[in-house]
Short mmCIF file of C-alpha atoms in Angstrom, two decimals:
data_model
loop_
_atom_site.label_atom_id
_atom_site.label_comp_id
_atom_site.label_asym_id
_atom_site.label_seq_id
_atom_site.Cartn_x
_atom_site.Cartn_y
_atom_site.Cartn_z
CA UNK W 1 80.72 31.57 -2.77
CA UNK W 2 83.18 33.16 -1.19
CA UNK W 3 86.07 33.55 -4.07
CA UNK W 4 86.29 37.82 -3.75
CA UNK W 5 83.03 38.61 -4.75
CA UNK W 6 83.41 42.01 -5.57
CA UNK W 7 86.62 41.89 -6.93
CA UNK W 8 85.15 40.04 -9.86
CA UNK W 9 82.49 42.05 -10.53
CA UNK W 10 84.47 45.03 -9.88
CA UNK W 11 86.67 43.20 -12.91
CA UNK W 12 82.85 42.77 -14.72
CA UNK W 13 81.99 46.34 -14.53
CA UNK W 14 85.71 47.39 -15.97
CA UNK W 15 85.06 45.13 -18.89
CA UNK W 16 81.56 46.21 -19.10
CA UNK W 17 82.67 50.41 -18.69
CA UNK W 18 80.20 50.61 -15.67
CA UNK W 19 80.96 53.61 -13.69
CA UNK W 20 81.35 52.49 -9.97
CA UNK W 21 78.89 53.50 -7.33
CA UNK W 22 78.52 56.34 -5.87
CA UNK W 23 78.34 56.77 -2.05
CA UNK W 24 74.61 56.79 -0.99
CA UNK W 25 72.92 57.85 2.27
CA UNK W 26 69.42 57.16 3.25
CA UNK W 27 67.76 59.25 6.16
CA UNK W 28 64.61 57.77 7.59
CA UNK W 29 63.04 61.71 9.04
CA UNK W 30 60.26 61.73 11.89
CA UNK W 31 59.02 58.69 11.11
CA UNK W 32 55.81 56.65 12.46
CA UNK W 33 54.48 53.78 10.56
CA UNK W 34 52.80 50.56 11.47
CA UNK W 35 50.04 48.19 10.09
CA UNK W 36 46.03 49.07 10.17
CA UNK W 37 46.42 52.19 12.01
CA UNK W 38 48.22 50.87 15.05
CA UNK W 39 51.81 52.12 15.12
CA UNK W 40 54.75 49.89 15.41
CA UNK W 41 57.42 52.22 15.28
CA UNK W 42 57.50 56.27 16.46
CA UNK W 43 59.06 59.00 16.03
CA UNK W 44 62.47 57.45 14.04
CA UNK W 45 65.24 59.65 13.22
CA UNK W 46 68.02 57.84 11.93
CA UNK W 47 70.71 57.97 9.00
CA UNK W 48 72.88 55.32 6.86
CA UNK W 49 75.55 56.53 4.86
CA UNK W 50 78.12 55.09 2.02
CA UNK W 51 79.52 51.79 1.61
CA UNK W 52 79.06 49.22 4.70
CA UNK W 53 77.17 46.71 6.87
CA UNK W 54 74.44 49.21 8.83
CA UNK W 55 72.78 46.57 11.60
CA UNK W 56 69.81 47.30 12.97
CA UNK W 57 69.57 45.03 16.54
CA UNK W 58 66.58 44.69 18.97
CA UNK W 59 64.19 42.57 21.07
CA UNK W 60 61.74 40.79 18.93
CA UNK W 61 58.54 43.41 18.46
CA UNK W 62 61.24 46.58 18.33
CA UNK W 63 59.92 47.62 15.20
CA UNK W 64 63.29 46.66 12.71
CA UNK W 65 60.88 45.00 10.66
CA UNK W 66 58.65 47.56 9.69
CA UNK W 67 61.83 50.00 9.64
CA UNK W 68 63.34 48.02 6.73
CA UNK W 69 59.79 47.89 4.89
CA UNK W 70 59.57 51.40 5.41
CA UNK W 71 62.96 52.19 4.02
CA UNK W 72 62.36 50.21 0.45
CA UNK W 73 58.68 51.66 0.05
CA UNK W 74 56.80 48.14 0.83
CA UNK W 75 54.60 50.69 3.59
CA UNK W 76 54.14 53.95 3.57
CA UNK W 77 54.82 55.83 6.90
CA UNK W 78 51.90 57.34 8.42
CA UNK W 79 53.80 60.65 9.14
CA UNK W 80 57.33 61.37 7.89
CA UNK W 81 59.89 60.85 5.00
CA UNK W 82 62.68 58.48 3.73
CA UNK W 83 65.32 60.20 1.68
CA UNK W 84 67.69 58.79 -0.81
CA UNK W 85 70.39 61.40 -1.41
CA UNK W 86 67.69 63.69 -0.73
CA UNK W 87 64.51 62.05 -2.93
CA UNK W 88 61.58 60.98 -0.79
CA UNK W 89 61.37 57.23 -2.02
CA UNK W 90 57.60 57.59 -1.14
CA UNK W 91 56.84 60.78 -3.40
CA UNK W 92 59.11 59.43 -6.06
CA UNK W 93 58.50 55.54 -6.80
CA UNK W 94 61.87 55.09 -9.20
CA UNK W 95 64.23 56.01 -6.29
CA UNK W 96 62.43 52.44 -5.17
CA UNK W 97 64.90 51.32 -8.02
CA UNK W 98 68.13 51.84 -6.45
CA UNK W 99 67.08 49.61 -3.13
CA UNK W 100 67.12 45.77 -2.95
CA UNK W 101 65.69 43.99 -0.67
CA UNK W 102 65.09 40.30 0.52
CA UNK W 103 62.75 40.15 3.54
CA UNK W 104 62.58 37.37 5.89
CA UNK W 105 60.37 35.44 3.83
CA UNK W 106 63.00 35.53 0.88
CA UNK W 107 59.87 37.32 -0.92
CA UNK W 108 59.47 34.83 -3.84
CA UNK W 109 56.46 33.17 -5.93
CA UNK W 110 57.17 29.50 -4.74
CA UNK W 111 54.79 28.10 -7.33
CA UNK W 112 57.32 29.94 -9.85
CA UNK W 113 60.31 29.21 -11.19
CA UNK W 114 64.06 31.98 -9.81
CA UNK W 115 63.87 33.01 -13.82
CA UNK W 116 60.28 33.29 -13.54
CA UNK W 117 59.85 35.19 -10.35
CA UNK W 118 62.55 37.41 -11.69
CA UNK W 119 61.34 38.03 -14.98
CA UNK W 120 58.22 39.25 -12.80
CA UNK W 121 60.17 41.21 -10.81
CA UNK W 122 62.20 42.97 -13.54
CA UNK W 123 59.28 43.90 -15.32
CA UNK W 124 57.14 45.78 -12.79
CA UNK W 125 60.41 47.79 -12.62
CA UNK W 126 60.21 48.52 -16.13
CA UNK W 127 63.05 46.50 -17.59
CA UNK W 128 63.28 43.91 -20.13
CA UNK W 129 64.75 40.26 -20.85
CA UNK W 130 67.64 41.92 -22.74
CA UNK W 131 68.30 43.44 -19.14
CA UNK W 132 67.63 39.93 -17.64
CA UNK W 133 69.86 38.38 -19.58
CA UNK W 134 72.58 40.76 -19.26
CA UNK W 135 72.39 40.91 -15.48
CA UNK W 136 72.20 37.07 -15.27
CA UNK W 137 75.60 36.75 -17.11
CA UNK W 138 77.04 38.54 -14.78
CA UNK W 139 75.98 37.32 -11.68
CA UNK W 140 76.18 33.66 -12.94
CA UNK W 141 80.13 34.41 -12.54
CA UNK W 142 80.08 35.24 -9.00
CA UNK W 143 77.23 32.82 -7.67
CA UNK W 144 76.41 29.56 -8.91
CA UNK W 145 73.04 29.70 -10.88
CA UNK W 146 72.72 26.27 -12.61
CA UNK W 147 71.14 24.63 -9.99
CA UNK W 148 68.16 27.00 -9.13
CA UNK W 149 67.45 29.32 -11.98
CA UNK W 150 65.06 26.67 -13.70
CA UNK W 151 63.97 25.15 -10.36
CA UNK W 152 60.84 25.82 -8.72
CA UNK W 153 61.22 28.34 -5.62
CA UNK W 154 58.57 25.87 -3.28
CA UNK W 155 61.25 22.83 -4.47
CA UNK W 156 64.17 24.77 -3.13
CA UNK W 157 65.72 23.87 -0.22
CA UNK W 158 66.47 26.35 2.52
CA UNK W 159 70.28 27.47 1.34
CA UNK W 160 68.70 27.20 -2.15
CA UNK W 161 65.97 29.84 -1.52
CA UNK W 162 68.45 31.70 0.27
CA UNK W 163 70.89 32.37 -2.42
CA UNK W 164 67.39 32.82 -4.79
CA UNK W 165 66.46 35.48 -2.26
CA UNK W 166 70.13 37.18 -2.87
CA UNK W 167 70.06 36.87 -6.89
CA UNK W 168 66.36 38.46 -6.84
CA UNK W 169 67.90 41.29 -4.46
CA UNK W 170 71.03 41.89 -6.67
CA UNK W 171 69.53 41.45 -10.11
CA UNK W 172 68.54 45.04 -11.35
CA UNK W 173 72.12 45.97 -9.52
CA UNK W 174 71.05 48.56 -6.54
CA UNK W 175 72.97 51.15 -4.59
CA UNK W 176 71.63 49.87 -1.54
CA UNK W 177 71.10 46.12 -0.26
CA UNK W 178 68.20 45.85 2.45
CA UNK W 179 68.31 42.33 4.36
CA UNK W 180 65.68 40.97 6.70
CA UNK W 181 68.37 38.52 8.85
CA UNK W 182 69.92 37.10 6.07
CA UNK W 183 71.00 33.71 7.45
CA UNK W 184 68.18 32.78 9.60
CA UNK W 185 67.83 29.10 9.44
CA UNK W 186 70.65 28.43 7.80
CA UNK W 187 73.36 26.05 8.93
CA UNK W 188 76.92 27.52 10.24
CA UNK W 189 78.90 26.61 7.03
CA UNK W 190 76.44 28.40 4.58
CA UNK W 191 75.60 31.19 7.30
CA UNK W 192 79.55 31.76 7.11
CA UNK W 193 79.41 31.90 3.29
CA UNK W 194 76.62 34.44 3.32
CA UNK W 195 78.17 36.55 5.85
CA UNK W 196 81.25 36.58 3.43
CA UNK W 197 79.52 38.06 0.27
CA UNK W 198 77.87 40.19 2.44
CA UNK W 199 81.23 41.75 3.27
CA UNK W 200 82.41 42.03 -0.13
CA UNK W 201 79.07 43.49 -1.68
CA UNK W 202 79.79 45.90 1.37
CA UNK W 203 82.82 47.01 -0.18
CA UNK W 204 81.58 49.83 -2.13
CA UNK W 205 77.74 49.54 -1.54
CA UNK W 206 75.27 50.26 1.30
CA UNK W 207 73.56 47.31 3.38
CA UNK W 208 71.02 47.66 5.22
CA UNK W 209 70.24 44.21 7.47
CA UNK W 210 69.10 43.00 10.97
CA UNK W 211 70.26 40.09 13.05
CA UNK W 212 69.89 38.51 16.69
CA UNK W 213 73.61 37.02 16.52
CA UNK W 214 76.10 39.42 18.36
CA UNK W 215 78.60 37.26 16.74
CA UNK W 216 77.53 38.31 13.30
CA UNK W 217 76.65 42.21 14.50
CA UNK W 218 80.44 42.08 15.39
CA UNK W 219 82.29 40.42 12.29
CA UNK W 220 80.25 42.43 9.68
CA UNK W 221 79.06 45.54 10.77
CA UNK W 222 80.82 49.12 10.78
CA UNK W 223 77.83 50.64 11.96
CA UNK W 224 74.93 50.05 14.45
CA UNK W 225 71.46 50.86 15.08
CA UNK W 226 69.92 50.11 18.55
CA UNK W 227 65.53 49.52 18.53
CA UNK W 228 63.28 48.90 21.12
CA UNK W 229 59.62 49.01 21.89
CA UNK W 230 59.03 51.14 18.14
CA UNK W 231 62.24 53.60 19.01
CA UNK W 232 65.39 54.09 17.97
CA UNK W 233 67.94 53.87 21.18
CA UNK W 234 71.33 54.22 19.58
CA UNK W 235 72.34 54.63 16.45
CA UNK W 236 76.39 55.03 15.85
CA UNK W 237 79.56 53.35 14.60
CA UNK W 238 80.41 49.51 15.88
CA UNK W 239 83.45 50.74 17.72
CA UNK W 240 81.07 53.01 20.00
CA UNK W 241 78.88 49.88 20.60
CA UNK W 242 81.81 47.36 21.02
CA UNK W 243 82.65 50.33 24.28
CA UNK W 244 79.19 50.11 25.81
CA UNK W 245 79.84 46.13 26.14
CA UNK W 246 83.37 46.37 27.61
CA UNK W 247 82.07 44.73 30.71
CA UNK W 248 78.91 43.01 29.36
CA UNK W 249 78.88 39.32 29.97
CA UNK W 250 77.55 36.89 27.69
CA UNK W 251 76.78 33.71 27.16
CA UNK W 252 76.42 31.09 24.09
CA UNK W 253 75.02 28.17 23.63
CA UNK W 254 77.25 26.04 21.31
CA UNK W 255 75.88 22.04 19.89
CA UNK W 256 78.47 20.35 17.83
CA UNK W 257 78.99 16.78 16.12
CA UNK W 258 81.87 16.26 18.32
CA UNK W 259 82.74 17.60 21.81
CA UNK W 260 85.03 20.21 21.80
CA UNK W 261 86.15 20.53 25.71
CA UNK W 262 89.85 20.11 24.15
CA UNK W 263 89.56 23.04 22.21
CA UNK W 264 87.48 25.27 24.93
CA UNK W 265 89.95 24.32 27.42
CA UNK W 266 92.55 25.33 25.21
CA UNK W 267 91.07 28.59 24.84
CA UNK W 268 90.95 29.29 28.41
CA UNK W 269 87.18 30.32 28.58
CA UNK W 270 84.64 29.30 30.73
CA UNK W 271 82.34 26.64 30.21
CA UNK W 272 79.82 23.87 31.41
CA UNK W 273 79.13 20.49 29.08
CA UNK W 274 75.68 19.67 29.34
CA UNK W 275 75.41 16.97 27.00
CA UNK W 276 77.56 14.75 24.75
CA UNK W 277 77.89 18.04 22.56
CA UNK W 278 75.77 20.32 23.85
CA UNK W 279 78.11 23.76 25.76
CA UNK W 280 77.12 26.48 27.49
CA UNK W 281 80.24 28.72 27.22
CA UNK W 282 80.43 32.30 28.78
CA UNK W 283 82.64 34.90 27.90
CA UNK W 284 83.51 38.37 30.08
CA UNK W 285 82.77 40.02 27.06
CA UNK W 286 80.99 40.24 24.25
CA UNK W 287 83.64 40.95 22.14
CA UNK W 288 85.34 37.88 22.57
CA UNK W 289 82.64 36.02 20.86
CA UNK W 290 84.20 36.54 17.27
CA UNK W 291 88.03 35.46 18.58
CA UNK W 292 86.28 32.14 19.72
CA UNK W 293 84.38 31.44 16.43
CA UNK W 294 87.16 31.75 14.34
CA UNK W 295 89.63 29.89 16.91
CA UNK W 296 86.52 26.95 16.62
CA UNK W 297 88.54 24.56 13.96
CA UNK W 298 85.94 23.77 11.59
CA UNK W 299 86.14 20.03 12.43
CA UNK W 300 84.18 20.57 15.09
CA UNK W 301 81.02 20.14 13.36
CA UNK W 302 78.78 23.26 14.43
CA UNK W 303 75.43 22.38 14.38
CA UNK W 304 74.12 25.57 15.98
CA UNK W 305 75.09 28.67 17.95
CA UNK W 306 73.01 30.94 20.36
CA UNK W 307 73.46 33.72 22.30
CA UNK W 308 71.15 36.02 23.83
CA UNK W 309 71.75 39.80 21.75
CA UNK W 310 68.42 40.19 22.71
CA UNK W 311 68.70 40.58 26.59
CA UNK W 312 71.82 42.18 26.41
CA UNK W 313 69.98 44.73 24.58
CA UNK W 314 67.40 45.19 26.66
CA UNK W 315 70.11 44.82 29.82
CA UNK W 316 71.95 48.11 27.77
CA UNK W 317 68.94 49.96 27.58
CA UNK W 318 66.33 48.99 30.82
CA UNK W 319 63.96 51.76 31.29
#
């Protein structure tokens, strides 16, 4: 998957004469919204702007959720605006065009078939096969299709529906990419692969996504937006967040195929074995965390990583 994304279809859109993209911003103004009159979020002022990973972090109930459903026009707000390059995407449905977006739930018909449930899809935006077509050519030379375009979404496994989710999100080819924690349940090798065309659709295009891995916050993002309890905390560049956890703690919780106390030893952090491959590992700093991932050979079978973003968070931010 990996295999320069962009770069080919940066090669794609010279042989096709598409212009490149221009650079977007989206500002979410004096916003409240929630669900059956009972607000979730309050009072959000925040911006995104031009080509990069935008996070958006918090405790579980912090309102990202309805943020990102706000931002693509899935609810309206019940006071307040989102603007794309100054169009309210709530006053004007076709600025809902230039926004992607794959929620949690992937967001496809599982009894359907990926050409079915995009067909669907491309037609409530008011384009046709021809455009189908087209945009499935192109995308079937930067992600492998074969295997799921025919195949029923409910069949798919989870990495299948994933990269279903991410052909859905990319088909009608939008400005802005809005993720709902994009590699949730996924295993470390495909997470990593994910994470990867993430950075390369990055390149020259907005994303919009959340996560509860610091690890990924810190490899992929250039820009960071703090919630809790409905409000928006912090909002700023990754090198202002990466200060505030200078002397931040933290620890992971690492399970492997293999133990790995060579390796962690050779690293010189600190750490307790709890099982034949189960680690607790703690680092002085946050920042660490991506030195030690990528200093993890691969051999070491990952079977999952944890860390607790979440308290931190709230630990940044108490009261």
């Amino acid at each position: 998957m990996r295999n320069t994304l962009m770069q080919q279809i940066y090669k794609l859109a010279a042989e096709d004469a598409v212009t490149a993209m221009p650079i977007s911003t989206i500002s979410v103004v004096g916003v409240a919204a929630g669900y059956r009159g009972k607000p979730v979020i309050r009072d959000v002022d925040v911006e995104f702007r031009g080509p990069g990973v935008h996070a958006i972090i918090g405790p579980n109930g912090s309102g990202k959720t309805t943020l990102l459903r706000v931002i693509t026009g899935v609810i309206r707000p019940y006071r307040g605006d989102v603007l794309f390059d100054g169009r309210s995407i709530h006053r004007e449905p076709e600025v809902k065009r230039l926004i992607g977006y794959m929620p949690a739930e992937i967001g496809l018909l599982p009894r359907l078939t990926l050409y079915e449930n995009l067909e669907t899809y491309l037609e409530i935006l008011g384009y046709d096969r021809g455009f189908l077509e087209e945009r499935l050519e192109a995308l079937g030379r930067v992600l492998p299709l074969d295997d799921i375009l025919h195949r029923m979404v409910g069949a798919m496994s989870t990495g299948q529906r994933v990269r279903a989710g991410l052909v859905r999100t990319l088909i009608h080819d939008p400005e802005v990419v809005v993720l709902d924690e994009p590699t949730r349940g996924l295993d470390i090798v495909l997470a990593r692969q994910v994470r990867e065309m993430l950075q390369d659709i990055a390149r020259d295009r907005m994303v919009i996504m959340t996560t509860h891995l610091a690890h990924e916050l810190l490899e992929l993002s250039s820009h960071v937006t703090v919630m809790k309890s409905g409000r928006v905390l912090f909002s700023g560049s990754i090198d202002e967040f990466r200060r505030s956890l200078a002397d931040r703690p933290v620890t992971l919780h690492i399970r492997t195929a293999t133990p790995i106390d060579d390796v962690l030893e050779n690293l010189g952090v600190e750490f307790q074995r709890k099982a034949y491959s189960y680690y607790i590992v703690r680092l002085p700093s946050l920042n660490e965390a991506p030195r030690l991932l990528t200093e993890l050979p691969r051999h070491t079978g990952i079977l999952e990583l944890r860390e607790d973003l979440d308290e931190l968070v709230k630990a940044l931010y108490e009261g």
